[in-house]
mmCIF file of C-alpha atoms in Angstrom:
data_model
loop_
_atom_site.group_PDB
_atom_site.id
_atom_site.type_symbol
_atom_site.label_atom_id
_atom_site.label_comp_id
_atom_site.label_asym_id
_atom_site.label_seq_id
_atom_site.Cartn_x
_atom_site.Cartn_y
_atom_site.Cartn_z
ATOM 1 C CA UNK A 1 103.883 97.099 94.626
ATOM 2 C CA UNK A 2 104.697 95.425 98.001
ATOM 3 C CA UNK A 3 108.399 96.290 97.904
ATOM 4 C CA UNK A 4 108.951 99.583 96.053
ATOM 5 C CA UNK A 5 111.999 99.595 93.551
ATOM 6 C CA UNK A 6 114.934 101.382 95.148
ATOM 7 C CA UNK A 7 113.529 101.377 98.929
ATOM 8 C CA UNK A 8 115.376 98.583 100.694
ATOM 9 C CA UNK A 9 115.182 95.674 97.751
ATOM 10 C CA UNK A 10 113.390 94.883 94.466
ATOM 11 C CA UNK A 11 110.108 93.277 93.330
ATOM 12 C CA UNK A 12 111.923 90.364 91.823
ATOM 13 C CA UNK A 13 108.884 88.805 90.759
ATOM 14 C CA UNK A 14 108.068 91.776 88.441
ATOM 15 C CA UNK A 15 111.214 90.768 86.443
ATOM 16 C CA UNK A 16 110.182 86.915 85.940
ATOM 17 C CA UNK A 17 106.872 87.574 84.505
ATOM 18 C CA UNK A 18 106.667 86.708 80.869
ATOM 19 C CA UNK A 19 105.780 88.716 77.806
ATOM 20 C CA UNK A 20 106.623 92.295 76.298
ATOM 21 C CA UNK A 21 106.840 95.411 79.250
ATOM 22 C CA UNK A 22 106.321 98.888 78.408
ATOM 23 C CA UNK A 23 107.164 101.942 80.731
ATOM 24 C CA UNK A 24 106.600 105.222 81.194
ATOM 25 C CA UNK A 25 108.449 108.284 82.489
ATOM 26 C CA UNK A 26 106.537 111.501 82.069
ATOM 27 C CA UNK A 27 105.744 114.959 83.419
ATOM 28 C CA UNK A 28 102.422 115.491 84.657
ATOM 29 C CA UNK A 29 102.700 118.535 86.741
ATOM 30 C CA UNK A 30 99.683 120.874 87.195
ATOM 31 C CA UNK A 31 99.608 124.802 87.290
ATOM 32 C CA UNK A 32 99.639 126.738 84.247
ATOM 33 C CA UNK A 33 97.720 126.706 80.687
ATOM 34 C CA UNK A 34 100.397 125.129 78.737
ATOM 35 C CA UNK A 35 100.783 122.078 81.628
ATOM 36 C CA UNK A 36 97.211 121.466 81.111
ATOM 37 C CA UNK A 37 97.695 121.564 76.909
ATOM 38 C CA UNK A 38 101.038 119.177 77.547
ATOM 39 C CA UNK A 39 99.008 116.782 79.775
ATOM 40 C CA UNK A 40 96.013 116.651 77.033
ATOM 41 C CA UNK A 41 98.493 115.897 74.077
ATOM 42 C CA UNK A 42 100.155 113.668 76.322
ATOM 43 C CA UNK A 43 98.700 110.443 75.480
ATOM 44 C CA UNK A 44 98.692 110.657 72.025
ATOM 45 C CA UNK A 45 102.360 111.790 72.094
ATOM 46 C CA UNK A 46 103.051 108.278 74.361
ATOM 47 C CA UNK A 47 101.330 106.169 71.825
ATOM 48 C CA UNK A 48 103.775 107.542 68.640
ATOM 49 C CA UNK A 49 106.324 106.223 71.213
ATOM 50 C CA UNK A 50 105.019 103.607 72.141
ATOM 51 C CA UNK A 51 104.397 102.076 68.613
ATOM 52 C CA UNK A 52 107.720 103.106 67.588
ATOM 53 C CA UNK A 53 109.234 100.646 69.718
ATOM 54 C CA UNK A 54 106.785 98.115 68.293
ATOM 55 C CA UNK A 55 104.238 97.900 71.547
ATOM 56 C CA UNK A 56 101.061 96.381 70.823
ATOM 57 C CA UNK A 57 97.584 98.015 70.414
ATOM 58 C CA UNK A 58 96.448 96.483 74.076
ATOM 59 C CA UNK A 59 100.003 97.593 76.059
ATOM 60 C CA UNK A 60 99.386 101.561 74.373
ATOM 61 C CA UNK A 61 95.635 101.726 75.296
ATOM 62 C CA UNK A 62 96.627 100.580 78.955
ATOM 63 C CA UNK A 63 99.380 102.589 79.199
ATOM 64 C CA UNK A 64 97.884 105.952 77.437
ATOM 65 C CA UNK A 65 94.538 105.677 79.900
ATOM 66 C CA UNK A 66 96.645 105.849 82.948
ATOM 67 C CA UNK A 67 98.586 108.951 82.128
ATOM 68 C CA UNK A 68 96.314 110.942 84.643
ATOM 69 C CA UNK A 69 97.347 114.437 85.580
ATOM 70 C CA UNK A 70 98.441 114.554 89.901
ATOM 71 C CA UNK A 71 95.880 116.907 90.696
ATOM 72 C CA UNK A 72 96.784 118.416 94.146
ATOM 73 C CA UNK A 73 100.474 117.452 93.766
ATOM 74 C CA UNK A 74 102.732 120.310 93.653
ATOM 75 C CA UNK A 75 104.754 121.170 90.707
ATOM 76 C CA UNK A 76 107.071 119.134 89.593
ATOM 77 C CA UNK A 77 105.623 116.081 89.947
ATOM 78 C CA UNK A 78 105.865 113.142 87.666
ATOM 79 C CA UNK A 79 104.152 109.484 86.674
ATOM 80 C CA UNK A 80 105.839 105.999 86.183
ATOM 81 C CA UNK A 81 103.393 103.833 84.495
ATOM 82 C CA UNK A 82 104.804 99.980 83.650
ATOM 83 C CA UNK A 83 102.491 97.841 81.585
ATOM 84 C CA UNK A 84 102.839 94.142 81.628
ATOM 85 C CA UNK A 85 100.783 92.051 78.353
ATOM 86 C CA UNK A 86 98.072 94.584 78.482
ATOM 87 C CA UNK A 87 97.805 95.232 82.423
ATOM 88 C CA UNK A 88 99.040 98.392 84.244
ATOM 89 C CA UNK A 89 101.641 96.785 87.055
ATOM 90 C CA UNK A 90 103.012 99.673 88.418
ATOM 91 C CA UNK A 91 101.717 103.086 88.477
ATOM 92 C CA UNK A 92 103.171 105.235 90.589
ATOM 93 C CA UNK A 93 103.196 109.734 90.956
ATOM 94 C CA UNK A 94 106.563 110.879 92.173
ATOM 95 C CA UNK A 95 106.915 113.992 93.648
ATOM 96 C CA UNK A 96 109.752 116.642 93.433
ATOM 97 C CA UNK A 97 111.139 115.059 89.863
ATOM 98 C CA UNK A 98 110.879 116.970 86.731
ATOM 99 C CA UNK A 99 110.813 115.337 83.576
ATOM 100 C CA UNK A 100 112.544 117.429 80.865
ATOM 101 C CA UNK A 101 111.115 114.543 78.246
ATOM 102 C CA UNK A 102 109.103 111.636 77.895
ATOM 103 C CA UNK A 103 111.319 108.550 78.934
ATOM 104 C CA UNK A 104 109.885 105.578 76.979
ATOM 105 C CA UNK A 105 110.426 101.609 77.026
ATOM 106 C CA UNK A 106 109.243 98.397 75.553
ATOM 107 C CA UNK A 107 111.031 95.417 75.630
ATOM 108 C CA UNK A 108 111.080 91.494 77.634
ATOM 109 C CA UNK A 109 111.174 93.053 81.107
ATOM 110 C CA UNK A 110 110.605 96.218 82.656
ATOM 111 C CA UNK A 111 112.933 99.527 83.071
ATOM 112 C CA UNK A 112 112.622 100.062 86.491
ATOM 113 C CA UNK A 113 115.574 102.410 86.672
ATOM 114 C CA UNK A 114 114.056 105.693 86.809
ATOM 115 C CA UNK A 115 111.573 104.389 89.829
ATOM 116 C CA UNK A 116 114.329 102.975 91.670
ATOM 117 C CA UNK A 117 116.696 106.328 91.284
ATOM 118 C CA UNK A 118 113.516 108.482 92.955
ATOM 119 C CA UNK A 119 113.010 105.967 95.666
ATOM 120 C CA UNK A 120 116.227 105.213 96.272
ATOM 121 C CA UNK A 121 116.586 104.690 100.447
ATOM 122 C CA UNK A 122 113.170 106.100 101.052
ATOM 123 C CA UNK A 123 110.896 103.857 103.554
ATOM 124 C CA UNK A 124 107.374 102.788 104.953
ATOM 125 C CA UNK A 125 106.191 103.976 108.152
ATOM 126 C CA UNK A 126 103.156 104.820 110.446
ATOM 127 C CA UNK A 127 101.661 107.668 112.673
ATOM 128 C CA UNK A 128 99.676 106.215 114.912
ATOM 129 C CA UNK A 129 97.036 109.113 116.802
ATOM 130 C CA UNK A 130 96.211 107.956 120.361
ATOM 131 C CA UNK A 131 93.570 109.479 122.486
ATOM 132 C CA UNK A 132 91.302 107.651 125.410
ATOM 133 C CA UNK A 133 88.319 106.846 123.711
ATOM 134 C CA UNK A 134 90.368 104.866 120.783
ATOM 135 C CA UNK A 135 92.746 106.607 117.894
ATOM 136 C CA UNK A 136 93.792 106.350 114.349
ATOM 137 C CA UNK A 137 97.039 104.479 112.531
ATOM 138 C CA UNK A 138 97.835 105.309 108.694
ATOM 139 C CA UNK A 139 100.523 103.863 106.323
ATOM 140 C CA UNK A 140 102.947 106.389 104.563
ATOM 141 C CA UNK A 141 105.595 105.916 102.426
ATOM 142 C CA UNK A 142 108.668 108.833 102.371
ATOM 143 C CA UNK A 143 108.574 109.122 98.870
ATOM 144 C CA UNK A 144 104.678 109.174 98.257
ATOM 145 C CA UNK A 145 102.311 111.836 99.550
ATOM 146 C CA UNK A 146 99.134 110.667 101.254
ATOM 147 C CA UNK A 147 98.570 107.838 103.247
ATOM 148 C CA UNK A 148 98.159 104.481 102.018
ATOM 149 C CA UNK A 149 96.288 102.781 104.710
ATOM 150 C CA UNK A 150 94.217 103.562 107.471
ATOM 151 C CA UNK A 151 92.807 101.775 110.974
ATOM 152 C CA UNK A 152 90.913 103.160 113.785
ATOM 153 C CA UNK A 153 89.990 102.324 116.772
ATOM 154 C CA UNK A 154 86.928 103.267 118.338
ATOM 155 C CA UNK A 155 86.104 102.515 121.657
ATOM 156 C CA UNK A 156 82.310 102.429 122.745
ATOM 157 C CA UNK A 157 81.482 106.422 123.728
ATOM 158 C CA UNK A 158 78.114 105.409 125.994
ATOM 159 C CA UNK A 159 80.364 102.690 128.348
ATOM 160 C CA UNK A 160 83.192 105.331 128.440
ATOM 161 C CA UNK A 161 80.467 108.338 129.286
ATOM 162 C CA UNK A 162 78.579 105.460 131.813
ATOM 163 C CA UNK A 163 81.882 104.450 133.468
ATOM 164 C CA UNK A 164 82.507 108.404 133.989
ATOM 165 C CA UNK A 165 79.398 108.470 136.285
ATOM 166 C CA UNK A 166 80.019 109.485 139.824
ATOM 167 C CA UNK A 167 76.540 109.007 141.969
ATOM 168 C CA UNK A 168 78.428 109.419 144.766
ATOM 169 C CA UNK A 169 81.671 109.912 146.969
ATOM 170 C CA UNK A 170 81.709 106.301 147.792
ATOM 171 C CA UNK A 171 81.325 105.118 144.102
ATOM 172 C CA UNK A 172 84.485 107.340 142.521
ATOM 173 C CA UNK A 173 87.216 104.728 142.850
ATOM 174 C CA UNK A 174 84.922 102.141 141.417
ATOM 175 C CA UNK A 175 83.879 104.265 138.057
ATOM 176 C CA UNK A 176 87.458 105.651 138.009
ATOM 177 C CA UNK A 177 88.742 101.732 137.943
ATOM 178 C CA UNK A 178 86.203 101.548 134.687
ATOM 179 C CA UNK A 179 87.713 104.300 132.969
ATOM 180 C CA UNK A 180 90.587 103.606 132.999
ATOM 181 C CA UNK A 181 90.041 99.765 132.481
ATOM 182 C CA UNK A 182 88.234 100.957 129.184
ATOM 183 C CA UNK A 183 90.763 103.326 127.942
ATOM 184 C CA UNK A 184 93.337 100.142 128.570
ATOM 185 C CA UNK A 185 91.599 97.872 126.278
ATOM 186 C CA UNK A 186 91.442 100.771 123.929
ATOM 187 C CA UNK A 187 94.988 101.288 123.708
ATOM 188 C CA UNK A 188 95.500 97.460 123.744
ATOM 189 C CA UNK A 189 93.534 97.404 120.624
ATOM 190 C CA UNK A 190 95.701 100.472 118.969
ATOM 191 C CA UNK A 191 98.544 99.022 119.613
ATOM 192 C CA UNK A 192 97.257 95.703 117.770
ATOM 193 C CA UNK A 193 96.693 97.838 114.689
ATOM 194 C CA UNK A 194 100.138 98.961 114.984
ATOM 195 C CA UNK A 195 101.925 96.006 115.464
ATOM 196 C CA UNK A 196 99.686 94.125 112.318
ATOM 197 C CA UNK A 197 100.688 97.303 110.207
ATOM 198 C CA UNK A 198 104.375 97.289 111.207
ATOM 199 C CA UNK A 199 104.807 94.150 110.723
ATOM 200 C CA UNK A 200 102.956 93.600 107.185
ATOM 201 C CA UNK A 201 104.889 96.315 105.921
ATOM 202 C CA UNK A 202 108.614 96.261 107.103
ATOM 203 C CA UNK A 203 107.883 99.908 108.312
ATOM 204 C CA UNK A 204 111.496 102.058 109.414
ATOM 205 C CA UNK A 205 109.716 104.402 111.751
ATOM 206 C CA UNK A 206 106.634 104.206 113.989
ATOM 207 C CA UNK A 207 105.366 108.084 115.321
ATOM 208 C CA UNK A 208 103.205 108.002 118.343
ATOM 209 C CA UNK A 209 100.989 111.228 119.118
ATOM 210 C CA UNK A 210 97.746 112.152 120.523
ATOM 211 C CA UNK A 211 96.417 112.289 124.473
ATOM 212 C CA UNK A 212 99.583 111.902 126.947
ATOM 213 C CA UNK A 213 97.955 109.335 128.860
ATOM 214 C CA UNK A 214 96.256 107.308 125.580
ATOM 215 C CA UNK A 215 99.797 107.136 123.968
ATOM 216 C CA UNK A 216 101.416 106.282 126.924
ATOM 217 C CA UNK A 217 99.177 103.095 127.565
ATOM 218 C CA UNK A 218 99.550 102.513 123.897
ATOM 219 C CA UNK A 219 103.782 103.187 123.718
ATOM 220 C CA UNK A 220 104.159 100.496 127.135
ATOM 221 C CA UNK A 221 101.779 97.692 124.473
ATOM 222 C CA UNK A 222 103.891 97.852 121.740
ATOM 223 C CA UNK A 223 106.337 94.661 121.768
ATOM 224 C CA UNK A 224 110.046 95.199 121.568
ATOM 225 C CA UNK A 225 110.133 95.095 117.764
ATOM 226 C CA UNK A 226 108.098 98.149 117.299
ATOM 227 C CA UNK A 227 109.568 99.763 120.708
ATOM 228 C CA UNK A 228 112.904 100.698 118.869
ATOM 229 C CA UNK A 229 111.390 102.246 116.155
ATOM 230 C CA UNK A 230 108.745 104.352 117.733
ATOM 231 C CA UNK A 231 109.198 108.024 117.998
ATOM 232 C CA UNK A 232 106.924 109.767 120.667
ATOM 233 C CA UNK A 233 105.532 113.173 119.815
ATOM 234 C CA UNK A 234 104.489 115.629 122.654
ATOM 235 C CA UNK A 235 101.039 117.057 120.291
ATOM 236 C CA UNK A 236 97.719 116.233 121.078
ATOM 237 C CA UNK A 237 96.263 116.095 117.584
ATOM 238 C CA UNK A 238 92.878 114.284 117.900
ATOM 239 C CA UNK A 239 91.658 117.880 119.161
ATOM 240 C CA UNK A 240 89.743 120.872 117.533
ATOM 241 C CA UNK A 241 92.587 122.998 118.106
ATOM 242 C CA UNK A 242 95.684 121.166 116.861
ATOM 243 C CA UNK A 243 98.243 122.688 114.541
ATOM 244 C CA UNK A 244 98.211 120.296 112.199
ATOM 245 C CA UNK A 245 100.969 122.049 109.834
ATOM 246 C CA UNK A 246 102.955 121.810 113.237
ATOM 247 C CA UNK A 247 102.255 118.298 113.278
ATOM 248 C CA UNK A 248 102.812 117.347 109.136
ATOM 249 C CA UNK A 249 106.423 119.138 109.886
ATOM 250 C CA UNK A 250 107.349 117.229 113.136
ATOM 251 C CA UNK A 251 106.545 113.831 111.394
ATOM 252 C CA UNK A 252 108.601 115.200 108.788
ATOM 253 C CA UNK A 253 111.829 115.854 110.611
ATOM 254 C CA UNK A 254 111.262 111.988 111.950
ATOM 255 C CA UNK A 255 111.185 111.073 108.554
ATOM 256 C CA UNK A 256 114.681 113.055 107.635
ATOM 257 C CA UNK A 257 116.535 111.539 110.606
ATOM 258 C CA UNK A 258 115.911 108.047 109.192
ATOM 259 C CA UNK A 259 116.604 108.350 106.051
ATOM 260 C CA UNK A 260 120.041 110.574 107.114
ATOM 261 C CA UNK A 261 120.859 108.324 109.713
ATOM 262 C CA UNK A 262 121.098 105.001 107.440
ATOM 263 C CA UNK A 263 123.071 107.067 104.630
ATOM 264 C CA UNK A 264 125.734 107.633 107.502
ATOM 265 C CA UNK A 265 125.217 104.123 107.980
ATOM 266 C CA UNK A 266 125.678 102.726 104.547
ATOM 267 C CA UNK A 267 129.102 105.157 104.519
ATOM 268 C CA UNK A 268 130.307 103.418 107.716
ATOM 269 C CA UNK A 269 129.965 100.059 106.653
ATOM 270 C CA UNK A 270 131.959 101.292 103.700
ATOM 271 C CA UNK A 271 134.457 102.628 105.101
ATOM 272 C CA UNK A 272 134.464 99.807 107.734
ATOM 273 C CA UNK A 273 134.935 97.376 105.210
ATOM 274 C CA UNK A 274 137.893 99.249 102.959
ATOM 275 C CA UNK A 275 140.191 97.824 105.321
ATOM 276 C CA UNK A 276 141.827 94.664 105.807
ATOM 277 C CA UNK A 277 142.292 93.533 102.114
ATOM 278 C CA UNK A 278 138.556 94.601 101.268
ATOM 279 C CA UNK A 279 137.250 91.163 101.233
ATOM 280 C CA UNK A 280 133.681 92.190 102.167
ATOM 281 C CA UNK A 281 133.399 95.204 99.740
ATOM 282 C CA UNK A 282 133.324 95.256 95.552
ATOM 283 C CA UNK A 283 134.624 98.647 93.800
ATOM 284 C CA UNK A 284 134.144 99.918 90.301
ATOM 285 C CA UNK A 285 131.727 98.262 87.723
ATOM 286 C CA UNK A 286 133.612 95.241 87.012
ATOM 287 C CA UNK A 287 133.737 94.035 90.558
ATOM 288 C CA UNK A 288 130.145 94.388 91.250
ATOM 289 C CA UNK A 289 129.352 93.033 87.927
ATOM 290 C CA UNK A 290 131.260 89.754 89.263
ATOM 291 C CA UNK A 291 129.785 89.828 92.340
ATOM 292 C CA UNK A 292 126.449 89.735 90.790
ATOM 293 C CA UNK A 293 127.002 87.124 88.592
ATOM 294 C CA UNK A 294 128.255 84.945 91.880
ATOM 295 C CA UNK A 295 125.177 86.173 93.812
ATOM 296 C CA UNK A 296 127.541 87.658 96.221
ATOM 297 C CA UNK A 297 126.085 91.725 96.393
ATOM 298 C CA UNK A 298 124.225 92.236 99.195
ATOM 299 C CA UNK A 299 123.657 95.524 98.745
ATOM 300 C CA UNK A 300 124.811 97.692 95.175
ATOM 301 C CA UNK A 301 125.276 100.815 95.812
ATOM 302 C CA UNK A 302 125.160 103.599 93.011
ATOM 303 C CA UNK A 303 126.593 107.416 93.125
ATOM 304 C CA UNK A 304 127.391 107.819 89.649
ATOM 305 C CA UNK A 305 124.778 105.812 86.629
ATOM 306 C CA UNK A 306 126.922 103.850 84.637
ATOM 307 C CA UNK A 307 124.982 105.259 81.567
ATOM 308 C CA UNK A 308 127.903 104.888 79.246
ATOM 309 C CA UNK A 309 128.484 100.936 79.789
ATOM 310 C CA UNK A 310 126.799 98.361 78.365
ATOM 311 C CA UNK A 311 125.647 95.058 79.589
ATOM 312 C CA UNK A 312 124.002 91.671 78.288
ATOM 313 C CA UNK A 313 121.071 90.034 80.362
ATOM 314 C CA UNK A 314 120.713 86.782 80.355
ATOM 315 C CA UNK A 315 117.366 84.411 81.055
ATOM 316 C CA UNK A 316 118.718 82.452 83.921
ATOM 317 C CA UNK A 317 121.697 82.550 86.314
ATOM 318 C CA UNK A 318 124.117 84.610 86.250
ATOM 319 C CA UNK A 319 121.745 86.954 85.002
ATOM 320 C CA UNK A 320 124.217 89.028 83.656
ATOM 321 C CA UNK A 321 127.541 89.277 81.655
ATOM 322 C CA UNK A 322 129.856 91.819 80.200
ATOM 323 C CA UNK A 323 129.507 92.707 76.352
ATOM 324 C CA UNK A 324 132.756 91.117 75.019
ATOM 325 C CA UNK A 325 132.104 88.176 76.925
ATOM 326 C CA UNK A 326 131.964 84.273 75.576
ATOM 327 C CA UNK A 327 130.276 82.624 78.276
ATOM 328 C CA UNK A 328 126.747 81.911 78.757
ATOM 329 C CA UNK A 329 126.241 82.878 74.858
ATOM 330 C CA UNK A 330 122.958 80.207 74.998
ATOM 331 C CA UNK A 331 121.527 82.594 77.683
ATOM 332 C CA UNK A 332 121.469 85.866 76.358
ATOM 333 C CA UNK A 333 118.656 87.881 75.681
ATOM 334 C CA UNK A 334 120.209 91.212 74.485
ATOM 335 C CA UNK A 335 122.494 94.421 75.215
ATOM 336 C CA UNK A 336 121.173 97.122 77.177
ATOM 337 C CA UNK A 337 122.269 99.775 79.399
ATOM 338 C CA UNK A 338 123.744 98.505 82.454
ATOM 339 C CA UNK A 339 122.211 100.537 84.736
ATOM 340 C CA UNK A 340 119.014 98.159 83.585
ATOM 341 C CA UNK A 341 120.691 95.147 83.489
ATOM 342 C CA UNK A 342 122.229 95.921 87.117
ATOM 343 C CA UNK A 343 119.055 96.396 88.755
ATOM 344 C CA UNK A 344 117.665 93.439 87.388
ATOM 345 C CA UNK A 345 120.249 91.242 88.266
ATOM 346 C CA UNK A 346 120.386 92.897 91.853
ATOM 347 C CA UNK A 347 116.488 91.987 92.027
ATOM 348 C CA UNK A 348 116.732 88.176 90.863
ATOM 349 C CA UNK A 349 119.607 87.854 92.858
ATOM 350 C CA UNK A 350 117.622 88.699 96.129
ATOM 351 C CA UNK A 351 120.003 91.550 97.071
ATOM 352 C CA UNK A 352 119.223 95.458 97.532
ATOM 353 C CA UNK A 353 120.548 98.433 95.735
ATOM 354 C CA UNK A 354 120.993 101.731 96.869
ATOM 355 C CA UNK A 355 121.712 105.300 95.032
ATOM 356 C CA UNK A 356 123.928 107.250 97.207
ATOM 357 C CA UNK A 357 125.212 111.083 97.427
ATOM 358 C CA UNK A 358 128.166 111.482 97.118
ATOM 359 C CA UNK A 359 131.189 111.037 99.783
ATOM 360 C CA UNK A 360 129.533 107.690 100.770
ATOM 361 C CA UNK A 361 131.695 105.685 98.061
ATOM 362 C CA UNK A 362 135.325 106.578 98.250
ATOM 363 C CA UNK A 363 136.511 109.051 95.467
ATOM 364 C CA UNK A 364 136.193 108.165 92.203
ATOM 365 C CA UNK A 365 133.999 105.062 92.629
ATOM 366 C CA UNK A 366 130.225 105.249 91.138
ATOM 367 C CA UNK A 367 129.431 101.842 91.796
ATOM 368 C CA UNK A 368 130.302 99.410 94.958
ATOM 369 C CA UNK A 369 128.936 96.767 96.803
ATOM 370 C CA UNK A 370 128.641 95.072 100.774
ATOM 371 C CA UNK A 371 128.867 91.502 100.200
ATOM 372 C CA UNK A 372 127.452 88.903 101.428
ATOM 373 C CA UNK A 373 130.569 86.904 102.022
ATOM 374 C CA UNK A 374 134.024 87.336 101.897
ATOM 375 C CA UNK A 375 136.138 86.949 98.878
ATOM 376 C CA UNK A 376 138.731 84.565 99.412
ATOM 377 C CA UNK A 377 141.521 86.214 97.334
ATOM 378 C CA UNK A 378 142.614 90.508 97.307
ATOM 379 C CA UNK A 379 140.956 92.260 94.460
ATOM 380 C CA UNK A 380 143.252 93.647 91.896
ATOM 381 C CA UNK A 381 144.860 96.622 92.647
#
């Protein structure tokens, strides 16, 4: 999907589709003889589940064909599958989570929870791979391996080898002028791809490699925007020789620094705004859950699950109430865990949620949020 549960917001339009959802939460992790036995019983085991909860023939066949093992994903490695009236919405391999058992949903919208927890801060970005005769831009996401998009550039190899002609002493600055003129409009054009990419895709992080010279034209293209995100990388890679393990790790530490950097963020804003009455901040679960229903979170943020409290979701604003309560009774839809019914009203209510280590919420809060406006009275102490 186009915004990834858990990243920086929420698909909200997943929630307002109509009709039954089923999800999916299982292990399919490669490696050994019994992984391969679990992953063949697998869809038959899915489709006991699934008929359990009442799911219809269509939403079990879709869902049951797209439990695919992750070949060439390393162990553990799971897949989140949500089917929507028969089509598969969402399906989606996470790597690094291991699924002790099959976590299985039906009902009138979708369980995002477990998708949001893995993604939970991670980001889009590029690596853009410059060299003078044109270079190479692919889409990543943190949390996914592989890239999910891919430009090049290719500049025209017989101008380039023309323009490189010297017939004489007298002709050098003339050919050198070409060169250079070509390997302009080639970075002109890479940095085009780049900014369409960046843009499209609210990317975090832009990392700029390849010939010094090609990504140095290519870095002084890039509009302000893109400027302040880039991070410049001293490897040629578009060579015969590159290290590209070297390379894959260097990206990688670019990719840690953002995502630590806007946890120490997220805790400074905290912190920032426990003072002065706490007007801009919402503690504990019944503060949030207010907040919510006034579409006043602008950003939940989760250390600790909530598993053990309940909620009722409701089919139009607030979205969501508390399970004693007497309002909106004409709106509700059912109980279910809150940490469902929280995301769902975070996503409808246009705000983003976050799951956070711990030491970012003060001690002995699992659930807080920045708001979007000041309260106009103290919380209760």
């Amino acid at each position: 999907m186009a915004s990834r549960a858990g990243s920086t917001g929420i698909d909200a339009s997943l929630y307002r589709r109509e009709g039954q959802w089923c999800t999916a939460l299982v292990d399919v992790s490669l490696g050994t003889t019994a992984a391969q036995e679990a992953i063949d019983a697998l869809p038959g085991h899915i489709g006991k589940l699934l008929g359990s909860q009442q799911a219809t023939d269509t939403d079990i066949a879709a869902l049951t064909q797209a439990l695919l093992p992750a070949d060439g994903h390393a162990s553990p490695v799971a897949r989140f599958v949500a089917v929507n009236n028969g089509e598969v919405v969402l399906d989606e391999v996470i790597d690094g989570l291991k699924v002790e058992s099959a976590d299985v949903d039906c009902g009138p919208f979708p369980n995002l929870v477990a998708l949001a927890r893995a993604r939970g801060g991670q980001f889009p970005y590029l690596v853009a791979e410059a060299s003078r005769d044109g270079g190479e831009v692919g889409l990543y996401h943190s949390a996914v391996k592989g890239v999910g998009e891919s430009r090049d550039v290719t500049g025209d190899r017989d101008e380039a080898h023309h323009a490189r002609k010297v017939p004489g002493p007298y002709d050098e600055p003339k050919n050198q002028a070409n060169t250079e003129e070509i390997w302009r409009r080639n970075a002109e054009e890479l940095a085009k791809q780049i900014e369409e990419l960046a843009r499209e895709n609210h990317v975090k992080l832009i990392v700029l490699a390849g010939d010094i010279k090609a990504r140095e034209l290519v870095a002084g293209r890039l509009g302000a925007a893109c400027k302040t995100i880039t991070s410049v990388l001293d490897q040629h890679t578009r060579t015969g020789g590159a290290d590209q393990n070297a390379f894959a790790a260097a990206v990688q530490e670019r990719v840690d620094e953002v995502l630590g950097r806007d946890v120490q963020e997220l805790s400074e804003r905290v912190a920032n705004r426990s003072g002065n009455g706490r007007a801009e901040l919402a503690l504990g679960f019944d503060e949030v859950v207010t907040a919510l229903q006034q579409a006043q979170a602008g950003t939940v943020l989760v250390s600790q699950y909530q598993d053990d409290e309940t909620l009722m979701a409701l089919d139009a604003e607030p979205w969501l109430t508390g399970e004693d309560s007497t309002d909106h009774t004409e709106l509700v839809i059912g109980s279910w865990p809150a940490p469902e019914v929280l995301l769902r009203a975070t996503a409808l209510t246009d705000a983003a949620i976050r799951y956070v280590p711990d030491g970012v919420l003060p001690e002995g809060v699992g659930i807080a949020a920045l708001l979007r406006w000041p309260n106009t009275t103290e919380p209760a102490t």
